[in-house]
Short mmCIF file of C-alpha atoms and ligand atoms in Angstrom, two decimals:
data_model
loop_
_atom_site.label_atom_id
_atom_site.label_comp_id
_atom_site.label_asym_id
_atom_site.label_seq_id
_atom_site.Cartn_x
_atom_site.Cartn_y
_atom_site.Cartn_z
CA MET A 1 -86.62 -50.58 74.74
CA ASN A 2 -88.10 -48.94 70.93
CA THR A 3 -86.65 -45.47 71.95
CA GLN A 4 -89.21 -43.38 69.29
CA ILE A 5 -88.00 -39.98 67.89
CA ILE A 6 -90.97 -37.78 67.74
CA LYS A 7 -90.99 -34.29 65.51
CA VAL A 8 -92.11 -31.70 66.93
CA SER A 9 -92.62 -27.71 66.16
CA PRO A 10 -90.74 -25.49 68.98
CA ILE A 11 -92.67 -22.36 67.94
CA ASN A 12 -96.18 -24.52 68.06
CA PRO A 13 -96.47 -27.95 68.96
CA GLU A 14 -98.56 -30.00 68.85
CA HIS A 15 -100.92 -31.13 71.26
CA ASN A 16 -100.97 -34.55 69.96
CA VAL A 17 -97.30 -34.99 70.90
CA ILE A 18 -97.15 -33.35 73.92
CA ASN A 19 -99.98 -35.23 75.65
CA LEU A 20 -98.40 -38.45 74.26
CA ALA A 21 -95.22 -37.19 75.73
CA ALA A 22 -96.95 -37.00 78.97
CA GLU A 23 -98.71 -39.56 79.37
CA ILE A 24 -95.36 -41.74 79.03
CA LEU A 25 -94.37 -39.56 81.66
CA LYS A 26 -97.43 -40.60 83.96
CA ILE A 27 -96.63 -43.79 83.83
CA GLY A 28 -93.54 -43.61 84.70
CA GLY A 29 -91.14 -43.14 81.38
CA LEU A 30 -88.13 -41.16 80.44
CA VAL A 31 -88.71 -38.53 77.81
CA ALA A 32 -85.68 -36.18 76.13
CA PHE A 33 -86.77 -33.12 75.79
CA PRO A 34 -85.64 -30.10 73.97
CA THR A 35 -84.96 -26.98 76.05
CA GLU A 36 -83.37 -23.56 74.61
CA THR A 37 -79.70 -24.75 76.40
CA VAL A 38 -79.30 -28.26 76.10
CA TYR A 39 -81.92 -31.46 75.63
CA GLY A 40 -83.04 -32.76 79.10
CA LEU A 41 -83.90 -36.10 79.76
CA GLY A 42 -87.71 -35.97 81.41
CA ALA A 43 -89.28 -38.09 84.33
CA ASP A 44 -92.28 -36.93 86.61
CA ALA A 45 -89.62 -35.62 89.88
CA PHE A 46 -92.76 -36.85 92.32
CA ASN A 47 -91.65 -40.69 91.20
CA PRO A 48 -88.58 -41.54 92.73
CA THR A 49 -88.83 -45.06 90.84
CA ALA A 50 -89.17 -43.51 87.90
CA VAL A 51 -86.19 -41.39 88.51
CA ARG A 52 -83.81 -44.21 89.51
CA LYS A 53 -84.13 -45.03 85.63
CA VAL A 54 -82.70 -41.92 84.56
CA PHE A 55 -79.63 -42.39 86.40
CA GLU A 56 -80.16 -46.09 85.02
CA ALA A 57 -80.02 -44.86 81.67
CA LYS A 58 -77.10 -42.49 82.19
CA ASN A 59 -75.04 -44.03 83.76
CA ARG A 60 -74.97 -41.19 86.30
CA PRO A 61 -73.82 -41.40 89.97
CA PRO A 62 -76.57 -41.16 92.76
CA ASP A 63 -75.32 -39.21 94.33
CA ASN A 64 -75.25 -36.89 91.63
CA PRO A 65 -78.63 -34.31 92.09
CA LEU A 66 -80.93 -33.83 89.10
CA ILE A 67 -82.29 -29.96 88.52
CA VAL A 68 -86.21 -29.83 88.86
CA HIS A 69 -87.41 -28.29 86.35
CA ILE A 70 -91.14 -26.63 86.46
CA SER A 71 -93.54 -24.07 84.61
CA ASN A 72 -94.99 -21.75 86.73
CA SER A 73 -93.68 -19.72 90.06
CA ASP A 74 -96.36 -22.68 92.45
CA GLN A 75 -94.23 -25.25 91.23
CA LEU A 76 -91.56 -23.69 92.72
CA MET A 77 -93.34 -23.31 96.15
CA GLU A 78 -94.51 -27.09 96.38
CA LEU A 79 -90.50 -28.22 96.10
CA THR A 80 -89.00 -25.07 98.87
CA ASP A 81 -90.91 -23.96 101.76
CA PHE A 82 -88.49 -20.75 101.51
CA LEU A 83 -87.49 -18.45 98.88
CA PRO A 84 -84.80 -15.96 99.66
CA GLU A 85 -85.95 -12.46 98.49
CA ILE A 86 -82.88 -12.31 96.06
CA GLY A 87 -84.51 -15.80 94.81
CA LYS A 88 -87.78 -13.83 94.15
CA ILE A 89 -85.37 -10.99 92.39
CA ILE A 90 -83.51 -13.30 90.55
CA THR A 91 -85.96 -15.53 88.97
CA ASP A 92 -88.99 -12.30 88.00
CA ALA A 93 -85.18 -11.24 86.21
CA TYR A 94 -84.27 -14.18 84.60
CA TRP A 95 -87.00 -17.43 84.15
CA PRO A 96 -87.54 -18.56 81.97
CA GLY A 97 -83.99 -19.12 81.07
CA PRO A 98 -80.52 -20.34 81.48
CA LEU A 99 -80.90 -20.16 85.81
CA THR A 100 -80.90 -22.55 87.82
CA ILE A 101 -82.27 -22.01 91.72
CA VAL A 102 -80.15 -24.30 94.20
CA VAL A 103 -82.57 -23.73 97.25
CA LYS A 104 -83.93 -25.55 100.16
CA ALA A 105 -85.79 -28.62 99.45
CA SER A 106 -89.51 -29.06 100.43
CA LYS A 107 -90.32 -33.06 102.35
CA PHE A 108 -91.54 -33.41 98.93
CA VAL A 109 -88.20 -34.03 97.17
CA PRO A 110 -87.94 -37.10 96.88
CA GLY A 111 -84.12 -38.01 98.04
CA ILE A 112 -82.90 -39.54 95.24
CA VAL A 113 -83.64 -36.50 92.79
CA THR A 114 -81.23 -34.18 95.71
CA GLY A 115 -78.95 -37.00 96.13
CA GLY A 116 -79.86 -36.85 99.29
CA LEU A 117 -78.75 -32.98 100.39
CA GLU A 118 -80.91 -30.76 101.82
CA THR A 119 -81.30 -28.32 98.97
CA VAL A 120 -83.06 -28.72 95.21
CA ALA A 121 -82.17 -27.24 91.96
CA VAL A 122 -84.70 -25.96 90.42
CA ARG A 123 -85.12 -23.87 87.12
CA MET A 124 -87.83 -23.13 84.28
CA PRO A 125 -87.31 -23.29 81.03
CA ASN A 126 -87.69 -20.92 78.06
CA ASN A 127 -88.36 -23.42 75.90
CA LYS A 128 -92.12 -23.56 74.88
CA VAL A 129 -92.08 -27.71 74.42
CA ALA A 130 -90.35 -28.34 77.61
CA LEU A 131 -93.10 -25.84 79.47
CA LYS A 132 -96.00 -27.41 77.40
CA LEU A 133 -95.30 -30.82 78.45
CA ILE A 134 -94.54 -30.06 82.33
CA GLU A 135 -98.06 -28.23 81.90
CA ALA A 136 -99.19 -31.26 80.70
CA LEU A 137 -97.82 -33.72 83.49
CA ASP A 138 -99.05 -30.78 85.72
CA LYS A 139 -96.06 -31.87 87.71
CA PRO A 140 -92.74 -30.31 88.02
CA ILE A 141 -89.98 -32.90 86.09
CA VAL A 142 -86.12 -33.53 86.94
CA GLY A 143 -83.93 -33.02 84.23
CA PRO A 144 -80.21 -33.48 83.24
CA SER A 145 -78.75 -33.25 79.98
CA ALA A 146 -79.85 -36.10 78.40
CA ASN A 147 -76.45 -37.62 77.46
CA LEU A 148 -74.30 -40.35 79.08
CA SER A 149 -72.95 -39.43 81.80
CA GLY A 150 -69.34 -37.99 80.80
CA LYS A 151 -70.03 -37.02 77.26
CA PRO A 152 -70.70 -33.38 75.53
CA SER A 153 -74.30 -32.37 76.41
CA PRO A 154 -76.48 -33.15 73.51
CA THR A 155 -77.70 -30.22 71.50
CA SER A 156 -79.52 -32.15 69.03
CA ALA A 157 -81.94 -34.93 69.48
CA GLU A 158 -79.34 -37.23 67.00
CA HIS A 159 -77.04 -36.39 69.94
CA VAL A 160 -79.42 -37.99 72.63
CA PHE A 161 -80.46 -41.08 70.66
CA HIS A 162 -76.99 -41.80 69.90
CA ASP A 163 -75.90 -41.66 73.50
CA LEU A 164 -80.16 -43.57 74.49
CA ASN A 165 -81.88 -45.69 72.08
CA GLY A 166 -82.57 -48.45 73.85
CA LYS A 167 -82.31 -46.80 77.51
CA ILE A 168 -85.96 -43.81 77.42
CA ASP A 169 -88.96 -44.42 75.62
CA LEU A 170 -89.14 -41.48 73.66
CA ILE A 171 -87.21 -38.26 72.24
CA LEU A 172 -88.84 -35.19 71.16
CA ASP A 173 -86.62 -33.56 68.23
CA ALA A 174 -87.70 -30.08 67.48
CA GLY A 175 -84.42 -29.60 66.42
CA SER A 176 -81.19 -27.72 67.54
CA THR A 177 -81.25 -26.19 70.89
CA GLU A 178 -80.45 -22.05 70.64
CA ILE A 179 -77.70 -21.61 73.55
CA GLY A 180 -75.68 -24.63 73.66
CA VAL A 181 -74.02 -24.78 76.75
CA GLU A 182 -76.37 -25.82 80.05
CA SER A 183 -77.89 -23.39 82.37
CA THR A 184 -75.53 -21.65 84.83
CA VAL A 185 -76.17 -23.38 88.57
CA ILE A 186 -76.80 -20.35 91.75
CA ASP A 187 -76.56 -21.94 94.96
CA ILE A 188 -79.08 -18.59 96.92
CA THR A 189 -78.92 -20.48 100.37
CA VAL A 190 -75.86 -18.59 101.03
CA CYS A 191 -74.79 -14.33 101.07
CA PRO A 192 -74.18 -13.72 99.21
CA PRO A 193 -75.00 -16.19 96.23
CA LEU A 194 -72.37 -19.04 94.91
CA ILE A 195 -72.71 -19.72 91.04
CA LEU A 196 -71.69 -23.64 91.13
CA ARG A 197 -71.55 -23.97 87.88
CA PHE A 198 -71.19 -20.86 84.75
CA GLY A 199 -73.77 -21.41 81.88
CA GLY A 200 -75.88 -19.42 79.79
CA LEU A 201 -77.26 -17.21 81.97
CA THR A 202 -74.07 -14.31 82.27
CA LYS A 203 -72.53 -14.00 85.58
CA GLU A 204 -71.94 -10.31 84.66
CA LYS A 205 -75.93 -10.53 84.03
CA ILE A 206 -76.60 -11.62 87.28
CA GLU A 207 -74.34 -8.90 88.78
CA GLN A 208 -76.34 -6.50 86.61
CA LEU A 209 -79.24 -7.48 89.09
CA ILE A 210 -78.41 -8.40 92.54
CA GLY A 211 -74.06 -7.09 92.88
CA ASP A 212 -71.48 -9.41 93.33
CA VAL A 213 -71.77 -12.82 93.71
CA ARG A 214 -69.13 -15.51 94.46
CA THR A 215 -67.81 -18.31 92.07
CA THR A 216 -66.46 -21.95 93.44
CA GLU A 217 -63.12 -20.37 92.46
CA ASP A 218 -63.22 -17.73 95.00
CA LEU A 219 -64.13 -20.07 98.15
CA LYS A 220 -60.52 -20.95 99.98
CA TYR A 221 -62.65 -24.45 100.87
CA LYS A 222 -64.18 -25.68 98.10
CA LYS A 223 -68.14 -26.10 97.90
CA ARG A 224 -68.83 -27.57 95.34
CA SER A 225 -71.70 -28.58 93.28
CA PRO A 226 -71.53 -31.90 93.02
CA GLY A 227 -71.67 -32.97 89.33
CA THR A 228 -68.37 -31.21 89.22
CA ARG A 229 -66.68 -34.32 90.32
CA TYR A 230 -66.82 -36.48 87.77
CA ARG A 231 -65.27 -36.78 84.37
CA HIS A 232 -67.35 -34.49 82.62
CA TYR A 233 -68.04 -32.68 78.75
CA ALA A 234 -65.09 -34.67 76.72
CA PRO A 235 -65.51 -36.75 73.73
CA GLU A 236 -63.70 -40.23 73.13
CA ALA A 237 -60.75 -38.52 71.11
CA LYS A 238 -58.63 -35.77 73.79
CA VAL A 239 -59.19 -32.88 73.94
CA VAL A 240 -55.76 -30.30 74.16
CA LEU A 241 -56.69 -26.58 74.35
CA PHE A 242 -53.95 -23.87 73.28
CA GLU A 243 -54.14 -19.94 73.39
CA ARG A 244 -55.89 -17.82 71.20
CA SER A 245 -54.66 -16.56 67.90
CA ASP A 246 -51.44 -18.41 68.87
CA ALA A 247 -50.76 -20.11 65.52
CA LEU A 248 -46.96 -21.45 66.19
CA ALA A 249 -48.25 -23.51 69.24
CA PHE A 250 -51.37 -24.73 66.97
CA ASN A 251 -48.78 -25.72 64.65
CA GLN A 252 -46.17 -27.35 67.22
CA LEU A 253 -49.09 -29.05 68.76
CA VAL A 254 -50.44 -30.73 65.50
CA GLN A 255 -47.13 -31.83 64.40
CA LYS A 256 -46.31 -33.51 67.54
CA TYR A 257 -49.28 -35.29 67.81
CA ILE A 258 -49.37 -36.07 63.74
CA GLU A 259 -45.93 -37.11 64.58
CA GLU A 260 -46.95 -39.67 68.15
CA GLY A 261 -49.38 -41.29 64.89
CA TYR A 262 -52.51 -39.58 66.06
CA LYS A 263 -55.44 -38.62 64.01
CA VAL A 264 -55.64 -34.56 65.20
CA GLY A 265 -58.70 -32.83 64.42
CA TYR A 266 -59.22 -28.74 65.10
CA ILE A 267 -62.04 -26.56 66.28
CA ILE A 268 -60.86 -22.60 66.33
CA TYR A 269 -62.49 -19.19 65.31
CA SER A 270 -59.35 -17.20 64.26
CA ASP A 271 -58.51 -15.83 60.93
CA GLU A 272 -54.57 -16.31 62.27
CA ILE A 273 -54.74 -20.09 62.55
CA ARG A 274 -55.00 -21.80 59.33
CA PRO A 275 -54.38 -25.34 59.30
CA ASP A 276 -53.52 -27.56 56.86
CA LYS A 277 -56.12 -29.14 54.09
CA ASN A 278 -55.54 -32.54 55.43
CA LEU A 279 -56.92 -31.98 58.50
CA ILE A 280 -59.97 -32.33 59.90
CA GLY A 281 -61.89 -29.23 61.95
CA ARG A 282 -64.75 -27.25 62.40
CA ILE A 283 -64.16 -22.98 62.47
CA LEU A 284 -66.59 -21.30 64.17
CA SER A 285 -67.27 -18.21 64.65
CA ASN A 286 -66.07 -15.95 66.95
CA ASP A 287 -69.06 -14.21 67.99
CA ILE A 288 -69.41 -16.25 71.42
CA GLU A 289 -72.55 -16.42 71.42
CA VAL A 290 -72.64 -19.01 68.41
CA TYR A 291 -69.53 -20.46 69.27
CA ALA A 292 -71.28 -21.78 72.38
CA LYS A 293 -73.82 -23.30 69.68
CA GLU A 294 -71.22 -25.24 67.65
CA LEU A 295 -68.97 -26.00 70.31
CA PHE A 296 -70.69 -29.59 71.67
CA HIS A 297 -72.27 -30.74 68.56
CA SER A 298 -68.09 -29.46 66.65
CA LEU A 299 -66.95 -31.85 69.59
CA ARG A 300 -69.41 -34.94 68.62
CA ASP A 301 -68.83 -34.71 65.29
CA LEU A 302 -64.98 -34.92 65.12
CA ASP A 303 -65.75 -37.97 67.65
CA LEU A 304 -67.48 -39.63 65.10
CA GLN A 305 -65.21 -38.97 62.57
CA ASP A 306 -62.17 -40.82 64.93
CA VAL A 307 -60.11 -38.19 65.43
CA ASP A 308 -58.01 -39.08 68.14
CA VAL A 309 -56.60 -35.71 69.15
CA ILE A 310 -59.08 -32.28 69.47
CA LEU A 311 -57.03 -29.31 69.17
CA VAL A 312 -59.37 -26.19 70.36
CA GLU A 313 -58.46 -22.73 70.42
CA SER A 314 -59.64 -20.97 73.75
CA VAL A 315 -62.15 -18.43 74.30
CA GLU A 316 -62.01 -14.98 76.59
CA PRO A 317 -63.02 -16.30 79.24
CA ARG A 318 -65.67 -13.37 80.31
CA GLY A 319 -69.83 -13.65 79.99
CA LEU A 320 -70.50 -17.49 77.74
CA GLY A 321 -66.48 -17.74 77.37
CA LEU A 322 -66.74 -18.51 81.49
CA ALA A 323 -69.08 -21.45 80.41
CA ILE A 324 -67.21 -22.93 77.36
CA MET A 325 -64.09 -22.77 79.39
CA ASP A 326 -65.35 -24.04 82.23
CA ARG A 327 -66.29 -27.05 80.33
CA LEU A 328 -63.06 -26.93 77.69
CA ILE A 329 -61.07 -27.28 81.07
CA LYS A 330 -62.97 -29.61 82.17
CA ALA A 331 -62.96 -31.73 79.09
CA SER A 332 -59.19 -31.84 79.10
CA LYS A 333 -58.25 -32.53 82.42
CA SER A 334 -60.41 -35.70 81.50
CA LYS A 335 -58.52 -38.59 83.12
CA ASN A 336 -59.53 -42.07 80.77
CA LYS A 337 -56.93 -39.98 78.99
O1 TXA B 401 -79.79 -27.04 81.07
C1 TXA B 401 -79.56 -27.46 81.73
O2 TXA B 401 -79.66 -26.66 82.78
C2 TXA B 401 -79.90 -28.93 81.25
C3 TXA B 401 -80.53 -28.60 81.03
C4 TXA B 401 -81.88 -29.88 80.51
O3 TXA B 401 -82.47 -27.67 81.42
N1 TXA B 401 -79.81 -29.71 82.38
C5 TXA B 401 -78.63 -30.49 82.84
O4 TXA B 401 -78.93 -31.19 84.00
O5 TXA B 401 -77.38 -29.91 82.61
P1 TXA B 401 -76.98 -31.92 84.97
O6 TXA B 401 -77.85 -33.13 85.15
O7 TXA B 401 -75.91 -32.47 83.71
O8 TXA B 401 -76.79 -31.07 85.50
C6 TXA B 401 -77.23 -30.29 86.97
C7 TXA B 401 -75.98 -29.71 87.44
C8 TXA B 401 -74.63 -30.71 88.32
O9 TXA B 401 -74.04 -30.23 88.22
C9 TXA B 401 -75.49 -30.82 89.61
O10 TXA B 401 -74.35 -31.50 90.53
C10 TXA B 401 -75.94 -29.55 90.11
O11 TXA B 401 -76.66 -29.06 88.61
N2 TXA B 401 -76.77 -30.15 91.17
C11 TXA B 401 -78.33 -30.26 91.36
N3 TXA B 401 -78.68 -30.24 92.31
C12 TXA B 401 -78.03 -29.45 93.09
C13 TXA B 401 -77.91 -29.20 94.50
N4 TXA B 401 -78.53 -29.41 95.05
N5 TXA B 401 -77.32 -28.85 94.98
C14 TXA B 401 -75.60 -28.27 94.41
N6 TXA B 401 -75.58 -28.50 92.27
C15 TXA B 401 -76.67 -28.89 92.35
MG1 MG B 402 -75.21 -33.23 82.30
#
C-alpha cells in the first residue's frame, strides 16, 4: 500500500482534501488525522472490517479498546443509551477538548471497538481537521494514537509516516499538535468518576467542575484502563529518570552509562543541569505546557540519533505534569530493555 501525505490547513481545512479523506474512510480505508493532543489513526467506527485494520496496522492487542471520536453530541447518543448527569456537565464544559469519557456502550457499537467491554470511550477533539473529517463522513471515527503499539504517540505527520508508512492509506498533515500528550480518560459509569489515564485536561480542572474524582492510584483493587497493561510510550533507547534539578544525579548517571559503553542522550529543562557539549540532547522549556508539546518529539528525535540511554529530568507531578510523569515512568519501566 502506498501511504499518501497531504498537507491541510489547520485553520481552514480545504474541502477537497477533507472530502478525499472521507471517501477513503467510507470505503473502509485508514486515514491518520491531527487532533489537538496527538495524531490519531482514523477508520469508520461502525465498520468492523476497517476497525480490524487499525489494530493490524498498529500491531495493537485486540483487547485494548479504541476511543471513538465525534463531532456533535447527537453522535454521542448513538454510542450510548445513557449519559449520567455528570457526563453532561463535564462535556458541556470541556468538549471539544482533550477529554475522553467512558460510558455504557449502546448495541450499535461494534465489539471490536470496545475490545468486548460493555463500555465505550468517546471524545470530541478540538481540532478543525478532525471535526470536519467526522462531519464529512457523517459518522464517528475510531482514533487510537497513530503510532506503532508501544511507541511514543505521534505529534507530527512525520512521526506517523515513520511508524505506519505502507500500512495506511493517507496522512493528513496539519503540522505539529498543540498539546503533545493524549487526552485524559475518565470513567463516568462509576461514582465518583475515575480517571483511568492522566492527559491533556488536568485533574485540577476536572475537580474544579465536578468535585473530587478518584484515580487508579487511589484504588486498592486497581481497575485499570485496558491500555495501561501494555508496554507504552517507549522509544528504542532506555529511558532513565532523575530528580528535578539534581545535577549530581545527572552527572553520575552520565558517567555510569558512558563507562558502560553506551551512547547517552538527555532531555532536561533546569538551569542547574549543565550537560557536556559532546552529549546529544534537548533542553526543553520549564513551562510545563511547552514541555508537554515537545516531549514525544524529543524522545523520537533522540532515537533517530541512535542514543542507547536517554536521561530525562522529572517534572512536578501536578497539572499536566501528572500525564507527563505517567508516560515517562511507563517508558522507563519498559520490559524490552
Ligand atoms: O488524545 C487521545 O486520546 C488520542 C487522540 C488521537 O484522540 N487517542 C489516543 O488513543 O490516545 P489510544 O488508543 O492511544 O488510547 C486510548 C486509551 C487506551 O488506554 C485504552 O485502553 C483506553 O483509552 N480505553 C478505550 N476504551 C476504553 C474503555 N471502554 N474503557 C476503559 N478504557 C478505554
Ligand atoms: Mg496510544
